[in-house]
Structures are given as structure tokens and as C-alpha cells.
JSON list of C-alpha atoms in Angstrom, two decimals:
[
{"chain": "A", "resi": 1, "resn": "PHE", "atom": "CA", "xyz": [-17.08, 7.29, 7.62]},
{"chain": "A", "resi": 2, "resn": "TYR", "atom": "CA", "xyz": [-20.62, 8.51, 7.11]},
{"chain": "A", "resi": 3, "resn": "ASN", "atom": "CA", "xyz": [-22.36, 10.96, 9.42]},
{"chain": "A", "resi": 4, "resn": "HIS", "atom": "CA", "xyz": [-26.02, 10.11, 10.08]},
{"chain": "A", "resi": 5, "resn": "SER", "atom": "CA", "xyz": [-26.59, 12.86, 12.65]},
{"chain": "A", "resi": 6, "resn": "THR", "atom": "CA", "xyz": [-29.87, 14.73, 12.47]},
{"chain": "A", "resi": 7, "resn": "GLY", "atom": "CA", "xyz": [-30.83, 18.04, 13.93]},
{"chain": "A", "resi": 8, "resn": "GLU", "atom": "CA", "xyz": [-30.66, 21.68, 13.06]},
{"chain": "A", "resi": 9, "resn": "ASN", "atom": "CA", "xyz": [-27.71, 24.05, 13.00]},
{"chain": "A", "resi": 10, "resn": "ILE", "atom": "CA", "xyz": [-24.96, 21.47, 13.52]},
{"chain": "A", "resi": 11, "resn": "THR", "atom": "CA", "xyz": [-21.72, 23.44, 13.61]},
{"chain": "A", "resi": 12, "resn": "ASN", "atom": "CA", "xyz": [-19.09, 20.96, 14.76]},
{"chain": "A", "resi": 13, "resn": "TYR", "atom": "CA", "xyz": [-18.16, 17.34, 14.05]},
{"chain": "A", "resi": 14, "resn": "ALA", "atom": "CA", "xyz": [-15.44, 15.75, 16.20]},
{"chain": "A", "resi": 15, "resn": "TRP", "atom": "CA", "xyz": [-14.34, 12.26, 15.17]},
{"chain": "A", "resi": 16, "resn": "SER", "atom": "CA", "xyz": [-11.88, 10.08, 17.10]},
{"chain": "A", "resi": 17, "resn": "PHE", "atom": "CA", "xyz": [-10.84, 6.94, 15.22]},
{"chain": "A", "resi": 18, "resn": "GLY", "atom": "CA", "xyz": [-9.44, 4.94, 18.14]},
{"chain": "A", "resi": 19, "resn": "ASP", "atom": "CA", "xyz": [-5.85, 4.97, 16.90]},
{"chain": "A", "resi": 20, "resn": "GLY", "atom": "CA", "xyz": [-4.81, 8.45, 18.03]},
{"chain": "A", "resi": 21, "resn": "TYR", "atom": "CA", "xyz": [-6.10, 10.23, 14.91]},
{"chain": "A", "resi": 22, "resn": "SER", "atom": "CA", "xyz": [-9.08, 12.55, 14.67]},
{"chain": "A", "resi": 23, "resn": "SER", "atom": "CA", "xyz": [-11.01, 14.68, 12.20]},
{"chain": "A", "resi": 24, "resn": "TYR", "atom": "CA", "xyz": [-13.36, 17.64, 12.32]},
{"chain": "A", "resi": 25, "resn": "ILE", "atom": "CA", "xyz": [-15.10, 17.31, 8.96]},
{"chain": "A", "resi": 26, "resn": "GLU", "atom": "CA", "xyz": [-18.61, 15.97, 8.47]},
{"chain": "A", "resi": 27, "resn": "GLU", "atom": "CA", "xyz": [-17.75, 12.74, 6.62]},
{"chain": "A", "resi": 28, "resn": "PRO", "atom": "CA", "xyz": [-14.02, 11.99, 6.81]},
{"chain": "A", "resi": 29, "resn": "SER", "atom": "CA", "xyz": [-11.94, 9.24, 5.26]},
{"chain": "A", "resi": 30, "resn": "HIS", "atom": "CA", "xyz": [-9.43, 7.46, 7.46]},
{"chain": "A", "resi": 31, "resn": "VAL", "atom": "CA", "xyz": [-6.77, 4.82, 6.81]},
{"chain": "A", "resi": 32, "resn": "TYR", "atom": "CA", "xyz": [-5.67, 2.54, 9.60]},
{"chain": "A", "resi": 33, "resn": "HIS", "atom": "CA", "xyz": [-2.09, 1.25, 9.55]},
{"chain": "A", "resi": 34, "resn": "LEU", "atom": "CA", "xyz": [-2.13, -1.93, 11.59]},
{"chain": "A", "resi": 35, "resn": "THR", "atom": "CA", "xyz": [0.19, -4.87, 12.04]},
{"chain": "A", "resi": 36, "resn": "GLU", "atom": "CA", "xyz": [-2.81, -7.21, 12.31]},
{"chain": "A", "resi": 37, "resn": "SER", "atom": "CA", "xyz": [-6.60, -7.02, 12.11]},
{"chain": "A", "resi": 38, "resn": "ASP", "atom": "CA", "xyz": [-8.25, -5.37, 15.11]},
{"chain": "A", "resi": 39, "resn": "LEU", "atom": "CA", "xyz": [-11.43, -3.80, 16.46]},
{"chain": "A", "resi": 40, "resn": "MET", "atom": "CA", "xyz": [-11.31, 0.00, 16.68]},
{"chain": "A", "resi": 41, "resn": "THR", "atom": "CA", "xyz": [-13.67, 2.19, 18.72]},
{"chain": "A", "resi": 42, "resn": "VAL", "atom": "CA", "xyz": [-14.81, 5.22, 16.69]},
{"chain": "A", "resi": 43, "resn": "HIS", "atom": "CA", "xyz": [-16.34, 8.15, 18.53]},
{"chain": "A", "resi": 44, "resn": "LEU", "atom": "CA", "xyz": [-18.33, 11.04, 16.97]},
{"chain": "A", "resi": 45, "resn": "THR", "atom": "CA", "xyz": [-19.49, 14.12, 18.85]},
{"chain": "A", "resi": 46, "resn": "VAL", "atom": "CA", "xyz": [-21.70, 16.62, 17.03]},
{"chain": "A", "resi": 47, "resn": "THR", "atom": "CA", "xyz": [-22.47, 20.06, 18.42]},
{"chain": "A", "resi": 48, "resn": "ASN", "atom": "CA", "xyz": [-25.05, 22.59, 17.26]},
{"chain": "A", "resi": 49, "resn": "SER", "atom": "CA", "xyz": [-25.02, 26.37, 17.36]},
{"chain": "A", "resi": 50, "resn": "ASP", "atom": "CA", "xyz": [-26.80, 26.38, 20.76]},
{"chain": "A", "resi": 51, "resn": "GLY", "atom": "CA", "xyz": [-23.96, 24.35, 22.32]},
{"chain": "A", "resi": 52, "resn": "CYS", "atom": "CA", "xyz": [-25.98, 21.14, 22.58]},
{"chain": "A", "resi": 53, "resn": "SER", "atom": "CA", "xyz": [-24.06, 18.01, 21.68]},
{"chain": "A", "resi": 54, "resn": "GLY", "atom": "CA", "xyz": [-24.65, 14.34, 21.04]},
{"chain": "A", "resi": 55, "resn": "ASP", "atom": "CA", "xyz": [-22.29, 11.37, 20.98]},
{"chain": "A", "resi": 56, "resn": "THR", "atom": "CA", "xyz": [-22.15, 8.15, 19.03]},
{"chain": "A", "resi": 57, "resn": "VAL", "atom": "CA", "xyz": [-19.69, 5.34, 19.66]},
{"chain": "A", "resi": 58, "resn": "MET", "atom": "CA", "xyz": [-19.23, 2.35, 17.37]},
{"chain": "A", "resi": 59, "resn": "THR", "atom": "CA", "xyz": [-16.77, -0.55, 17.31]},
{"chain": "A", "resi": 60, "resn": "VAL", "atom": "CA", "xyz": [-15.48, -1.15, 13.79]},
{"chain": "A", "resi": 61, "resn": "PRO", "atom": "CA", "xyz": [-13.59, -4.24, 12.62]},
{"chain": "A", "resi": 62, "resn": "VAL", "atom": "CA", "xyz": [-10.45, -3.20, 10.70]},
{"chain": "A", "resi": 63, "resn": "GLU", "atom": "CA", "xyz": [-8.57, -5.66, 8.50]},
{"chain": "A", "resi": 64, "resn": "ASP", "atom": "CA", "xyz": [-4.82, -5.50, 7.97]},
{"chain": "A", "resi": 65, "resn": "ASN", "atom": "CA", "xyz": [-4.54, -4.08, 4.43]},
{"chain": "A", "resi": 66, "resn": "PHE", "atom": "CA", "xyz": [-1.04, -5.35, 3.73]},
{"chain": "A", "resi": 67, "resn": "ALA", "atom": "CA", "xyz": [-0.85, -6.91, 0.28]},
{"chain": "A", "resi": 68, "resn": "PHE", "atom": "CA", "xyz": [2.07, -8.45, -1.57]},
{"chain": "A", "resi": 69, "resn": "PHE", "atom": "CA", "xyz": [1.89, -10.01, -5.03]},
{"chain": "A", "resi": 70, "resn": "VAL", "atom": "CA", "xyz": [4.81, -10.66, -7.36]},
{"chain": "A", "resi": 71, "resn": "PRO", "atom": "CA", "xyz": [4.17, -11.95, -10.89]},
{"chain": "A", "resi": 72, "resn": "ASN", "atom": "CA", "xyz": [6.30, -14.85, -12.10]},
{"chain": "A", "resi": 73, "resn": "SER", "atom": "CA", "xyz": [6.62, -13.70, -15.74]},
{"chain": "A", "resi": 74, "resn": "PHE", "atom": "CA", "xyz": [6.20, -10.71, -18.03]},
{"chain": "A", "resi": 75, "resn": "THR", "atom": "CA", "xyz": [6.34, -9.96, -21.76]},
{"chain": "A", "resi": 76, "resn": "PRO", "atom": "CA", "xyz": [7.95, -6.58, -22.54]},
{"chain": "A", "resi": 77, "resn": "ASN", "atom": "CA", "xyz": [6.88, -6.45, -26.19]},
{"chain": "A", "resi": 78, "resn": "ASN", "atom": "CA", "xyz": [5.11, -3.06, -26.12]},
{"chain": "A", "resi": 79, "resn": "ASP", "atom": "CA", "xyz": [1.64, -4.50, -26.69]},
{"chain": "A", "resi": 80, "resn": "GLY", "atom": "CA", "xyz": [0.34, -2.71, -23.59]},
{"chain": "A", "resi": 81, "resn": "LYS", "atom": "CA", "xyz": [-0.21, -5.97, -21.71]},
{"chain": "A", "resi": 82, "resn": "ASN", "atom": "CA", "xyz": [2.19, -7.23, -19.04]},
{"chain": "A", "resi": 83, "resn": "ASP", "atom": "CA", "xyz": [5.08, -5.10, -20.42]},
{"chain": "A", "resi": 84, "resn": "ILE", "atom": "CA", "xyz": [6.52, -4.20, -17.01]},
{"chain": "A", "resi": 85, "resn": "PHE", "atom": "CA", "xyz": [7.59, -6.46, -14.17]},
{"chain": "A", "resi": 86, "resn": "LEU", "atom": "CA", "xyz": [5.82, -4.69, -11.32]},
{"chain": "A", "resi": 87, "resn": "PRO", "atom": "CA", "xyz": [5.20, -6.32, -7.93]},
{"chain": "A", "resi": 88, "resn": "LYS", "atom": "CA", "xyz": [1.96, -5.11, -6.33]},
{"chain": "A", "resi": 89, "resn": "VAL", "atom": "CA", "xyz": [2.41, -4.02, -2.73]},
{"chain": "A", "resi": 90, "resn": "SER", "atom": "CA", "xyz": [0.37, -1.90, -0.35]},
{"chain": "A", "resi": 91, "resn": "ASP", "atom": "CA", "xyz": [1.00, -0.45, 3.09]},
{"chain": "A", "resi": 92, "resn": "VAL", "atom": "CA", "xyz": [4.79, -0.75, 2.83]},
{"chain": "A", "resi": 93, "resn": "VAL", "atom": "CA", "xyz": [7.66, 1.65, 3.57]},
{"chain": "A", "resi": 94, "resn": "ASN", "atom": "CA", "xyz": [11.43, 1.51, 3.01]},
{"chain": "A", "resi": 95, "resn": "TYR", "atom": "CA", "xyz": [10.76, -0.40, -0.23]},
{"chain": "A", "resi": 96, "resn": "GLU", "atom": "CA", "xyz": [13.62, -1.56, -2.46]},
{"chain": "A", "resi": 97, "resn": "LEU", "atom": "CA", "xyz": [13.24, -3.74, -5.57]},
{"chain": "A", "resi": 98, "resn": "THR", "atom": "CA", "xyz": [16.43, -5.17, -7.07]},
{"chain": "A", "resi": 99, "resn": "ILE", "atom": "CA", "xyz": [16.64, -7.32, -10.22]},
{"chain": "A", "resi": 100, "resn": "TYR", "atom": "CA", "xyz": [19.70, -9.47, -10.98]},
{"chain": "A", "resi": 101, "resn": "ALA", "atom": "CA", "xyz": [20.79, -11.61, -13.92]},
{"chain": "A", "resi": 102, "resn": "ARG", "atom": "CA", "xyz": [21.53, -15.26, -13.08]},
{"chain": "A", "resi": 103, "resn": "THR", "atom": "CA", "xyz": [25.21, -14.28, -13.11]},
{"chain": "A", "resi": 104, "resn": "GLY", "atom": "CA", "xyz": [24.62, -11.87, -10.22]},
{"chain": "A", "resi": 105, "resn": "GLU", "atom": "CA", "xyz": [24.84, -8.74, -12.37]},
{"chain": "A", "resi": 106, "resn": "LEU", "atom": "CA", "xyz": [22.62, -5.90, -11.15]},
{"chain": "A", "resi": 107, "resn": "ILE", "atom": "CA", "xyz": [19.95, -5.22, -13.80]},
{"chain": "A", "resi": 108, "resn": "SER", "atom": "CA", "xyz": [17.52, -2.80, -12.12]},
{"chain": "A", "resi": 109, "resn": "TYR", "atom": "CA", "xyz": [17.00, -1.05, -8.78]},
{"chain": "A", "resi": 110, "resn": "THR", "atom": "CA", "xyz": [14.19, 1.17, -7.49]},
{"chain": "A", "resi": 111, "resn": "THR", "atom": "CA", "xyz": [12.81, 2.43, -4.18]},
{"chain": "A", "resi": 112, "resn": "ASN", "atom": "CA", "xyz": [9.47, 3.39, -5.75]},
{"chain": "A", "resi": 113, "resn": "PRO", "atom": "CA", "xyz": [6.76, 0.70, -5.34]},
{"chain": "A", "resi": 114, "resn": "GLU", "atom": "CA", "xyz": [5.01, 2.14, -8.42]},
{"chain": "A", "resi": 115, "resn": "GLU", "atom": "CA", "xyz": [8.06, 1.61, -10.63]},
{"chain": "A", "resi": 116, "resn": "GLY", "atom": "CA", "xyz": [8.95, -1.75, -12.11]},
{"chain": "A", "resi": 117, "resn": "TRP", "atom": "CA", "xyz": [11.46, -3.22, -14.57]},
{"chain": "A", "resi": 118, "resn": "ASP", "atom": "CA", "xyz": [10.83, -2.64, -18.28]},
{"chain": "A", "resi": 119, "resn": "GLY", "atom": "CA", "xyz": [12.91, -5.60, -19.47]},
{"chain": "A", "resi": 120, "resn": "PHE", "atom": "CA", "xyz": [15.88, -3.54, -20.57]},
{"chain": "A", "resi": 121, "resn": "LEU", "atom": "CA", "xyz": [19.52, -4.13, -19.74]},
{"chain": "A", "resi": 122, "resn": "LYS", "atom": "CA", "xyz": [21.91, -1.22, -20.36]},
{"chain": "A", "resi": 123, "resn": "GLU", "atom": "CA", "xyz": [19.44, 0.49, -22.73]},
{"chain": "A", "resi": 124, "resn": "ALA", "atom": "CA", "xyz": [18.94, -2.66, -24.83]},
{"chain": "A", "resi": 125, "resn": "PRO", "atom": "CA", "xyz": [16.24, -5.34, -24.52]},
{"chain": "A", "resi": 126, "resn": "ALA", "atom": "CA", "xyz": [17.35, -7.98, -22.03]},
{"chain": "A", "resi": 127, "resn": "PRO", "atom": "CA", "xyz": [17.40, -11.52, -23.41]},
{"chain": "A", "resi": 128, "resn": "GLN", "atom": "CA", "xyz": [14.58, -13.92, -22.72]},
{"chain": "A", "resi": 129, "resn": "GLY", "atom": "CA", "xyz": [15.25, -15.90, -19.59]},
{"chain": "A", "resi": 130, "resn": "VAL", "atom": "CA", "xyz": [14.93, -16.12, -15.82]},
{"chain": "A", "resi": 131, "resn": "TYR", "atom": "CA", "xyz": [15.97, -13.22, -13.58]},
{"chain": "A", "resi": 132, "resn": "VAL", "atom": "CA", "xyz": [16.24, -13.00, -9.82]},
{"chain": "A", "resi": 133, "resn": "TRP", "atom": "CA", "xyz": [14.35, -10.37, -7.83]},
{"chain": "A", "resi": 134, "resn": "LYS", "atom": "CA", "xyz": [14.78, -9.24, -4.24]},
{"chain": "A", "resi": 135, "resn": "ILE", "atom": "CA", "xyz": [12.46, -6.93, -2.33]},
{"chain": "A", "resi": 136, "resn": "ASN", "atom": "CA", "xyz": [13.34, -5.30, 0.99]},
{"chain": "A", "resi": 137, "resn": "TYR", "atom": "CA", "xyz": [10.44, -3.59, 2.77]},
{"chain": "A", "resi": 138, "resn": "ALA", "atom": "CA", "xyz": [8.70, -2.86, 6.04]},
{"chain": "A", "resi": 139, "resn": "LYS", "atom": "CA", "xyz": [4.98, -2.80, 6.73]},
{"chain": "A", "resi": 140, "resn": "ILE", "atom": "CA", "xyz": [3.65, 0.68, 7.59]},
{"chain": "A", "resi": 141, "resn": "GLY", "atom": "CA", "xyz": [2.46, -0.61, 10.97]},
{"chain": "A", "resi": 142, "resn": "THR", "atom": "CA", "xyz": [5.98, -1.84, 11.85]},
{"chain": "A", "resi": 143, "resn": "PRO", "atom": "CA", "xyz": [8.40, 0.46, 9.96]},
{"chain": "A", "resi": 144, "resn": "ASN", "atom": "CA", "xyz": [11.47, -0.67, 11.91]},
{"chain": "A", "resi": 145, "resn": "GLU", "atom": "CA", "xyz": [11.02, -4.38, 11.09]},
{"chain": "A", "resi": 146, "resn": "MET", "atom": "CA", "xyz": [12.66, -4.87, 7.69]},
{"chain": "A", "resi": 147, "resn": "MET", "atom": "CA", "xyz": [11.61, -7.93, 5.73]},
{"chain": "A", "resi": 148, "resn": "VAL", "atom": "CA", "xyz": [13.11, -9.57, 2.65]},
{"chain": "A", "resi": 149, "resn": "ARG", "atom": "CA", "xyz": [11.43, -11.58, -0.07]},
{"chain": "A", "resi": 150, "resn": "ASN", "atom": "CA", "xyz": [13.09, -12.96, -3.17]},
{"chain": "A", "resi": 151, "resn": "GLY", "atom": "CA", "xyz": [12.25, -15.12, -6.15]},
{"chain": "A", "resi": 152, "resn": "THR", "atom": "CA", "xyz": [12.54, -15.36, -9.90]},
{"chain": "A", "resi": 153, "resn": "VAL", "atom": "CA", "xyz": [10.72, -13.85, -12.85]},
{"chain": "A", "resi": 154, "resn": "THR", "atom": "CA", "xyz": [10.72, -15.15, -16.40]},
{"chain": "A", "resi": 155, "resn": "LEU", "atom": "CA", "xyz": [11.11, -12.59, -19.18]},
{"chain": "A", "resi": 156, "resn": "VAL", "atom": "CA", "xyz": [9.33, -13.90, -22.29]},
{"chain": "A", "resi": 157, "resn": "ARG", "atom": "CA", "xyz": [10.07, -12.39, -25.71]}
]
């Protein structure tokens, strides 16, 4: 958010973002965690050293930032390109990524959305082939509603 207030001796900035959060810095950043796109009413009150204040209210459209992308293949050959199977997610909590061999054997497990599978199985390169992935997660806006997605990824050597 950018402050365009003018005047002398401004001493206080009071922002209200319309979702229960506030800030008292001149130009704050704010992240909305929504379950769907919405209009939010943002309120700014500035006060100067003489106690005079002014208000500005603006309605801001906010888009749901949830993103979910899972690649369908990767090439863990240490060339620095596509070496890790790493789904791209944003605005999720309670994240779990599990990778299985076609036989049902557990290959990899993580709860860190920034951590993927490097293509190894028991400290040795996994064979080329198709593997099954499963992701459990909840959106930040609805942390008690667990969701499940699953699919396959092809490891190419």
C-alpha cells in the first residue's frame, strides 16, 4: 500500500485492511488470505503533530492467490534443469507430499512445500519410470478443510 498523504509534521499512520489486520507504518505490505476473491475496504487515518487528522477509504479488489501446479516429468541428471520433482503451491498449510513406486512402496515424504524429490530411492538413483504422487493440503483461508490431489510423474534418465 502506498501513502499519498500530504501535509506537514505527519506523526501517525493508522491502516485498517478490512480483514481484521492493521498497520501503523507509512507504507505497509499486507497479504490477504481468502477462500475466494473479494472486495476489501482499506481505511487510512493520518494524524499530524497538532492532532489534526484526515481519513481516506478505498475499496480494493483482492484475488484469491491460491496456486497449485504439479509437473508431469523431471530429469534428475544434475544438469541444473528440472532435476527435482517439486510441485509449486502457494497459500497452503498442513502440506504433505508423498511419492510412491508403482508397487506401492514409499519413496519420499515431506511436509515442506519448498522441498521436492531428487529422484533417489534408498540413496541410489531411482530407475526411469512412472511414480505416483499424493499431496494433502489445506488452503490458508480454510485451514481445517483438508484436500487431496494425486497423480503421476515420469522420471526420465
